[in-house]
Amino acid sequence: MDHSGHGMMMDLPPFTLGRGLQWSTDPFFLIACLLGLGLYGWGVVRLRRRGDAWPVSRTVSYVVGVLTIALVMCTKLNDYGMVMFSVHMVQHMIISMLSPILILLGAPVTLALRALPTAGRGRKGPRELLLALLHSRYMRIITHPAFTIPLFIASLYALYFTPLFDLLMGSRAGHIAMMVHFLAVGVVFFWPIIGIDPGPHRPGYLMRMLELFAGMPFHAFFGIALMMASTPMVGTFKNPPASLGIDALSDQNAAGGIAWAFSEIPSVLVLIALLFQWYGSEQRQAKRKDRAADRDGDKELEAYNAYLASLNAREG
């Protein structure tokens, strides 16, 4: 089968990391990544010119997140991922679990809300439309754990273990749609858990950890299912090109190992981010309480001074 019009992929040499990281442009993802970086850069520059600060850590996180998408979609990894299950699984894990976390920690929606100009009374510009979307019923539904956790799980089992995967892999448009879907699922799953941007669902930190651990074990089980299978389970990867010199079942076992091991990486990253956010939130609350206590103390002191002044006036 000539997957997604990549006739040349039948002659791919055996995979090595050096070959995998060679430049091989997917126009859709290249344009999307450049656009994402350009708009974010415009927002940061606009804030700086206005004299507003924007944390460097957020910019770095966002840029690295977008570059991880470019890494798996604009290099030969994408070509090899069309015919090797193991390389495809690396793409899937990065674009669905690593890229979304880094992009969300970059707070792109917050940046947009701060950088976009207000349209004026009675008019609707990009900023107003973005705010309307954030407060919409649609957004409340797609960021609710009752939606995000089943979607996160179904994206693995319902896709790989049904004919849908082979159908999507049969064309370039289908492959792009699948990768965009993986990215979107990752964003809506991790947004309520670690997102800095405003959103409809913001549970407490313990609940966020529970949401994280509700989804992750299914990734591990999926990986184990692939590793334990005695026959190739996905049609697309049943007959790898002879030039690759690989066995389909061994490659599937490697894909399962990658899915199983990779589920640990985002868990650790998210837990670290959550603990930092939790600590920061506690610090801010403590400062607010201190300020409130200081204000109350000042009022008591003023009242006491006024009382002393009234006594002096009476004595005088």
Short mmCIF file of C-alpha atoms in Angstrom, two decimals:
data_model
loop_
_atom_site.label_atom_id
_atom_site.label_comp_id
_atom_site.label_asym_id
_atom_site.label_seq_id
_atom_site.Cartn_x
_atom_site.Cartn_y
_atom_site.Cartn_z
CA MET A 1 0.00 0.00 0.00
CA ASP A 2 1.26 3.46 -0.84
CA HIS A 3 0.53 5.27 2.41
CA SER A 4 -0.51 8.92 2.04
CA GLY A 5 1.09 9.17 -1.36
CA HIS A 6 4.57 8.50 0.02
CA GLY A 7 5.75 6.22 -2.77
CA MET A 8 9.36 6.90 -1.86
CA MET A 9 8.77 5.45 1.60
CA MET A 10 8.83 1.94 0.23
CA ASP A 11 12.59 2.47 -0.30
CA LEU A 12 13.38 3.88 3.15
CA PRO A 13 16.68 2.50 4.48
CA PRO A 14 16.78 0.88 7.96
CA PHE A 15 15.86 3.38 10.67
CA THR A 16 18.54 5.17 12.66
CA LEU A 17 18.11 8.25 14.86
CA GLY A 18 20.34 10.27 12.52
CA ARG A 19 18.14 9.42 9.53
CA GLY A 20 14.96 9.98 11.54
CA LEU A 21 15.95 13.53 12.46
CA GLN A 22 16.71 14.63 8.88
CA TRP A 23 14.51 17.42 7.54
CA SER A 24 11.37 16.25 5.70
CA THR A 25 8.69 18.90 5.59
CA ASP A 26 5.01 18.33 6.13
CA PRO A 27 3.64 21.67 4.79
CA PHE A 28 0.55 21.69 7.04
CA PHE A 29 2.47 21.27 10.29
CA LEU A 30 5.35 23.51 9.19
CA ILE A 31 2.97 26.41 8.47
CA ALA A 32 0.98 25.73 11.67
CA CYS A 33 4.15 25.71 13.82
CA LEU A 34 5.55 28.89 12.22
CA LEU A 35 2.17 30.62 12.63
CA GLY A 36 1.95 29.52 16.28
CA LEU A 37 5.44 30.81 17.04
CA GLY A 38 4.87 34.05 15.11
CA LEU A 39 1.60 34.91 16.88
CA TYR A 40 3.06 34.10 20.30
CA GLY A 41 6.13 36.24 19.54
CA TRP A 42 3.87 39.11 18.43
CA GLY A 43 1.96 38.89 21.73
CA VAL A 44 5.14 38.95 23.85
CA VAL A 45 6.61 41.91 21.90
CA ARG A 46 3.31 43.81 22.19
CA LEU A 47 3.29 43.36 25.99
CA ARG A 48 6.96 44.37 26.31
CA ARG A 49 6.43 47.55 24.27
CA ARG A 50 3.55 48.43 26.54
CA GLY A 51 5.83 48.00 29.55
CA ASP A 52 4.15 44.79 30.78
CA ALA A 53 6.17 41.80 31.93
CA TRP A 54 5.74 38.28 30.56
CA PRO A 55 7.61 35.39 32.26
CA VAL A 56 10.52 34.07 30.15
CA SER A 57 9.77 30.56 31.46
CA ARG A 58 6.36 30.64 29.73
CA THR A 59 7.89 31.71 26.42
CA VAL A 60 10.55 28.99 26.61
CA SER A 61 7.95 26.33 27.48
CA TYR A 62 5.67 27.33 24.58
CA VAL A 63 8.50 27.51 22.03
CA VAL A 64 9.89 24.10 23.06
CA GLY A 65 6.33 22.67 22.92
CA VAL A 66 5.84 23.87 19.33
CA LEU A 67 9.33 22.65 18.36
CA THR A 68 8.48 19.15 19.64
CA ILE A 69 5.56 19.11 17.17
CA ALA A 70 7.91 20.21 14.37
CA LEU A 71 10.39 17.52 15.47
CA VAL A 72 7.96 14.65 14.94
CA MET A 73 6.02 16.08 11.97
CA CYS A 74 8.63 17.94 9.89
CA THR A 75 11.47 15.38 9.95
CA LYS A 76 11.97 11.89 8.52
CA LEU A 77 10.37 10.60 11.76
CA ASN A 78 7.08 11.37 10.01
CA ASP A 79 8.09 9.32 6.95
CA TYR A 80 9.25 6.36 9.02
CA GLY A 81 6.14 6.73 11.23
CA MET A 82 3.99 5.85 8.20
CA VAL A 83 5.52 2.36 7.93
CA MET A 84 7.02 1.62 11.38
CA PHE A 85 4.70 1.18 14.36
CA SER A 86 7.46 2.00 16.87
CA VAL A 87 8.32 5.34 15.24
CA HIS A 88 4.63 6.18 14.84
CA MET A 89 4.18 5.53 18.57
CA VAL A 90 7.00 7.97 19.39
CA GLN A 91 5.18 10.58 17.28
CA HIS A 92 1.86 9.83 18.99
CA MET A 93 3.25 9.98 22.53
CA ILE A 94 5.13 13.24 21.96
CA ILE A 95 2.32 15.06 20.14
CA SER A 96 -0.43 13.89 22.52
CA MET A 97 1.36 14.08 25.88
CA LEU A 98 4.57 16.12 25.79
CA SER A 99 3.71 18.92 23.32
CA PRO A 100 0.34 19.81 24.96
CA ILE A 101 1.89 20.05 28.45
CA LEU A 102 4.66 22.40 27.28
CA ILE A 103 2.26 24.52 25.20
CA LEU A 104 -0.22 24.83 28.10
CA LEU A 105 2.57 25.89 30.50
CA GLY A 106 3.27 28.68 27.99
CA ALA A 107 -0.23 30.13 28.70
CA PRO A 108 -1.01 31.16 25.08
CA VAL A 109 -4.65 32.08 25.81
CA THR A 110 -3.66 34.38 28.69
CA LEU A 111 -1.10 36.02 26.42
CA ALA A 112 -3.72 36.51 23.69
CA LEU A 113 -6.21 38.06 26.15
CA ARG A 114 -3.55 40.49 27.37
CA ALA A 115 -2.11 41.33 23.95
CA LEU A 116 -5.25 41.62 21.80
CA PRO A 117 -6.88 45.08 21.77
CA THR A 118 -10.46 45.52 22.98
CA ALA A 119 -12.89 46.15 20.12
CA GLY A 120 -14.80 48.95 21.84
CA ARG A 121 -18.34 49.24 23.14
CA GLY A 122 -20.92 47.15 21.31
CA ARG A 123 -18.38 45.61 18.91
CA LYS A 124 -16.81 42.16 18.80
CA GLY A 125 -13.19 41.64 17.87
CA PRO A 126 -10.86 38.62 18.26
CA ARG A 127 -10.45 39.23 22.02
CA GLU A 128 -14.21 39.33 22.63
CA LEU A 129 -14.76 36.19 20.52
CA LEU A 130 -12.03 34.38 22.48
CA LEU A 131 -13.64 35.37 25.79
CA ALA A 132 -17.06 34.23 24.54
CA LEU A 133 -15.55 30.85 23.57
CA LEU A 134 -13.88 30.45 26.99
CA HIS A 135 -17.21 31.07 28.73
CA SER A 136 -19.27 28.97 26.31
CA ARG A 137 -21.20 25.83 27.16
CA TYR A 138 -19.18 23.99 24.51
CA MET A 139 -15.95 24.73 26.40
CA ARG A 140 -17.50 23.63 29.69
CA ILE A 141 -18.37 20.27 28.13
CA ILE A 142 -15.07 19.53 26.33
CA THR A 143 -12.94 20.38 29.38
CA HIS A 144 -15.04 18.40 31.88
CA PRO A 145 -13.33 15.27 33.27
CA ALA A 146 -16.41 13.19 32.33
CA PHE A 147 -15.56 14.06 28.71
CA THR A 148 -11.77 14.41 28.68
CA ILE A 149 -10.83 11.16 30.47
CA PRO A 150 -12.98 8.82 28.27
CA LEU A 151 -11.79 10.71 25.16
CA PHE A 152 -8.16 10.33 26.23
CA ILE A 153 -8.65 6.56 26.67
CA ALA A 154 -10.78 6.04 23.55
CA SER A 155 -8.17 7.80 21.41
CA LEU A 156 -5.97 4.76 21.97
CA TYR A 157 -8.26 1.75 22.04
CA ALA A 158 -11.01 2.85 19.63
CA LEU A 159 -8.48 4.08 17.10
CA TYR A 160 -5.78 1.39 17.04
CA PHE A 161 -7.99 -1.65 17.58
CA THR A 162 -10.59 -0.78 14.89
CA PRO A 163 -10.34 -0.30 11.08
CA LEU A 164 -10.44 3.49 11.62
CA PHE A 165 -6.66 3.69 12.06
CA ASP A 166 -5.94 1.98 8.72
CA LEU A 167 -8.51 4.21 7.00
CA LEU A 168 -6.84 7.40 8.33
CA MET A 169 -3.32 6.17 7.55
CA GLY A 170 -4.36 5.54 3.94
CA SER A 171 -4.22 9.23 2.99
CA ARG A 172 -2.18 12.32 3.79
CA ALA A 173 -5.29 14.24 4.90
CA GLY A 174 -6.33 11.35 7.18
CA HIS A 175 -2.87 11.18 8.75
CA ILE A 176 -2.82 14.96 9.38
CA ALA A 177 -6.34 14.79 10.88
CA MET A 178 -5.25 11.98 13.22
CA MET A 179 -2.19 13.88 14.44
CA VAL A 180 -4.23 17.08 14.97
CA HIS A 181 -6.73 14.95 16.92
CA PHE A 182 -3.94 13.55 19.15
CA LEU A 183 -2.72 17.08 19.89
CA ALA A 184 -6.24 18.39 20.60
CA VAL A 185 -7.05 15.46 22.90
CA GLY A 186 -3.84 16.09 24.84
CA VAL A 187 -4.65 19.79 25.21
CA VAL A 188 -8.22 19.27 26.49
CA PHE A 189 -7.06 16.48 28.84
CA PHE A 190 -4.19 18.40 30.44
CA TRP A 191 -5.75 21.91 30.38
CA PRO A 192 -7.97 21.49 33.49
CA ILE A 193 -5.08 19.72 35.25
CA ILE A 194 -2.10 22.06 34.72
CA GLY A 195 -3.31 24.84 32.42
CA ILE A 196 -2.41 28.37 33.51
CA ASP A 197 -4.97 29.84 31.10
CA PRO A 198 -8.50 30.61 32.37
CA GLY A 199 -10.93 27.75 31.81
CA PRO A 200 -14.38 26.58 32.92
CA HIS A 201 -13.08 23.76 35.17
CA ARG A 202 -10.51 24.50 37.85
CA PRO A 203 -10.73 21.74 40.49
CA GLY A 204 -8.51 21.73 43.60
CA TYR A 205 -4.96 20.40 43.32
CA LEU A 206 -5.74 16.97 44.78
CA MET A 207 -8.61 16.52 42.31
CA ARG A 208 -6.28 17.49 39.47
CA MET A 209 -3.85 14.76 40.51
CA LEU A 210 -6.71 12.25 40.59
CA GLU A 211 -7.73 13.31 37.06
CA LEU A 212 -4.16 12.76 35.89
CA PHE A 213 -3.94 9.28 37.40
CA ALA A 214 -7.40 8.35 36.09
CA GLY A 215 -6.13 8.52 32.51
CA MET A 216 -2.50 7.45 32.66
CA PRO A 217 -2.84 3.74 33.65
CA PHE A 218 -4.84 3.12 30.46
CA HIS A 219 -1.83 4.21 28.41
CA ALA A 220 0.29 1.68 30.27
CA PHE A 221 -2.33 -1.10 29.75
CA PHE A 222 -2.48 -0.25 26.04
CA GLY A 223 1.30 -0.61 25.79
CA ILE A 224 1.23 -3.95 27.65
CA ALA A 225 -1.55 -5.23 25.33
CA LEU A 226 0.65 -4.50 22.30
CA MET A 227 3.71 -6.09 23.91
CA MET A 228 1.83 -9.28 24.82
CA ALA A 229 0.12 -9.76 21.43
CA SER A 230 1.32 -12.80 19.48
CA THR A 231 0.31 -11.41 16.08
CA PRO A 232 0.46 -7.93 14.47
CA MET A 233 -2.68 -6.06 15.54
CA VAL A 234 -2.71 -3.04 13.20
CA GLY A 235 -3.14 -3.61 9.45
CA THR A 236 -1.05 -0.63 8.37
CA PHE A 237 2.09 -2.04 9.98
CA LYS A 238 1.57 -5.77 9.19
CA ASN A 239 3.86 -5.81 6.15
CA PRO A 240 6.73 -3.35 6.63
CA PRO A 241 8.88 -2.60 3.54
CA ALA A 242 11.66 -5.16 3.10
CA SER A 243 14.22 -2.32 2.84
CA LEU A 244 13.67 -1.54 6.55
CA GLY A 245 14.85 -5.00 7.60
CA ILE A 246 12.38 -5.23 10.50
CA ASP A 247 9.92 -7.83 11.78
CA ALA A 248 6.35 -6.54 12.22
CA LEU A 249 5.78 -8.30 15.55
CA SER A 250 9.09 -7.13 17.05
CA ASP A 251 8.32 -3.58 15.90
CA GLN A 252 4.86 -3.82 17.50
CA ASN A 253 6.44 -5.01 20.76
CA ALA A 254 8.78 -1.99 20.63
CA ALA A 255 5.74 0.30 20.02
CA GLY A 256 4.03 -1.21 23.07
CA GLY A 257 7.15 -0.64 25.18
CA ILE A 258 7.29 2.99 24.07
CA ALA A 259 3.59 3.54 24.92
CA TRP A 260 4.05 1.87 28.32
CA ALA A 261 7.25 3.72 29.26
CA PHE A 262 6.20 7.11 27.89
CA SER A 263 3.10 7.31 30.10
CA GLU A 264 5.46 7.87 33.05
CA ILE A 265 7.16 10.95 31.54
CA PRO A 266 4.12 13.28 31.38
CA SER A 267 2.96 12.02 34.78
CA VAL A 268 6.22 13.16 36.38
CA LEU A 269 6.27 16.45 34.42
CA VAL A 270 2.67 17.27 35.35
CA LEU A 271 3.19 16.36 39.01
CA ILE A 272 6.23 18.67 39.23
CA ALA A 273 4.28 21.50 37.52
CA LEU A 274 1.28 20.92 39.81
CA LEU A 275 3.41 21.00 42.95
CA PHE A 276 5.01 24.29 41.83
CA GLN A 277 1.58 25.75 41.03
CA TRP A 278 0.21 24.55 44.37
CA TYR A 279 3.16 26.06 46.24
CA GLY A 280 2.78 29.35 44.33
CA SER A 281 -0.94 29.44 45.09
CA GLU A 282 -0.30 28.89 48.82
CA GLN A 283 2.33 31.65 48.80
CA ARG A 284 -0.05 34.10 47.12
CA GLN A 285 -2.78 33.25 49.61
CA ALA A 286 -0.40 33.75 52.53
CA LYS A 287 0.65 37.16 51.14
CA ARG A 288 -2.99 38.19 50.72
CA LYS A 289 -3.72 37.20 54.32
CA ASP A 290 -0.63 39.11 55.53
CA ARG A 291 -1.73 42.21 53.62
CA ALA A 292 -5.25 41.91 55.04
CA ALA A 293 -3.81 41.48 58.56
CA ASP A 294 -1.56 44.53 58.03
CA ARG A 295 -4.55 46.60 56.91
CA ASP A 296 -6.58 45.45 59.92
CA GLY A 297 -3.61 46.24 62.19
CA ASP A 298 -3.29 49.72 60.67
CA LYS A 299 -7.00 50.36 61.24
CA GLU A 300 -6.72 49.28 64.88
CA LEU A 301 -3.68 51.53 65.34
CA GLU A 302 -5.51 54.47 63.74
CA ALA A 303 -8.53 53.86 65.98
CA TYR A 304 -6.28 53.69 69.06
CA ASN A 305 -4.46 56.93 68.07
CA ALA A 306 -7.81 58.63 67.51
CA TYR A 307 -8.93 57.45 70.97
CA LEU A 308 -5.74 58.87 72.55
CA ALA A 309 -6.21 62.15 70.68
CA SER A 310 -9.79 62.44 71.96
CA LEU A 311 -8.58 61.84 75.53
CA ASN A 312 -5.91 64.54 75.17
CA ALA A 313 -8.51 66.94 73.76
CA ARG A 314 -10.77 66.28 76.73
CA GLU A 315 -7.95 66.74 79.21
CA GLY A 316 -6.89 69.93 77.45
#
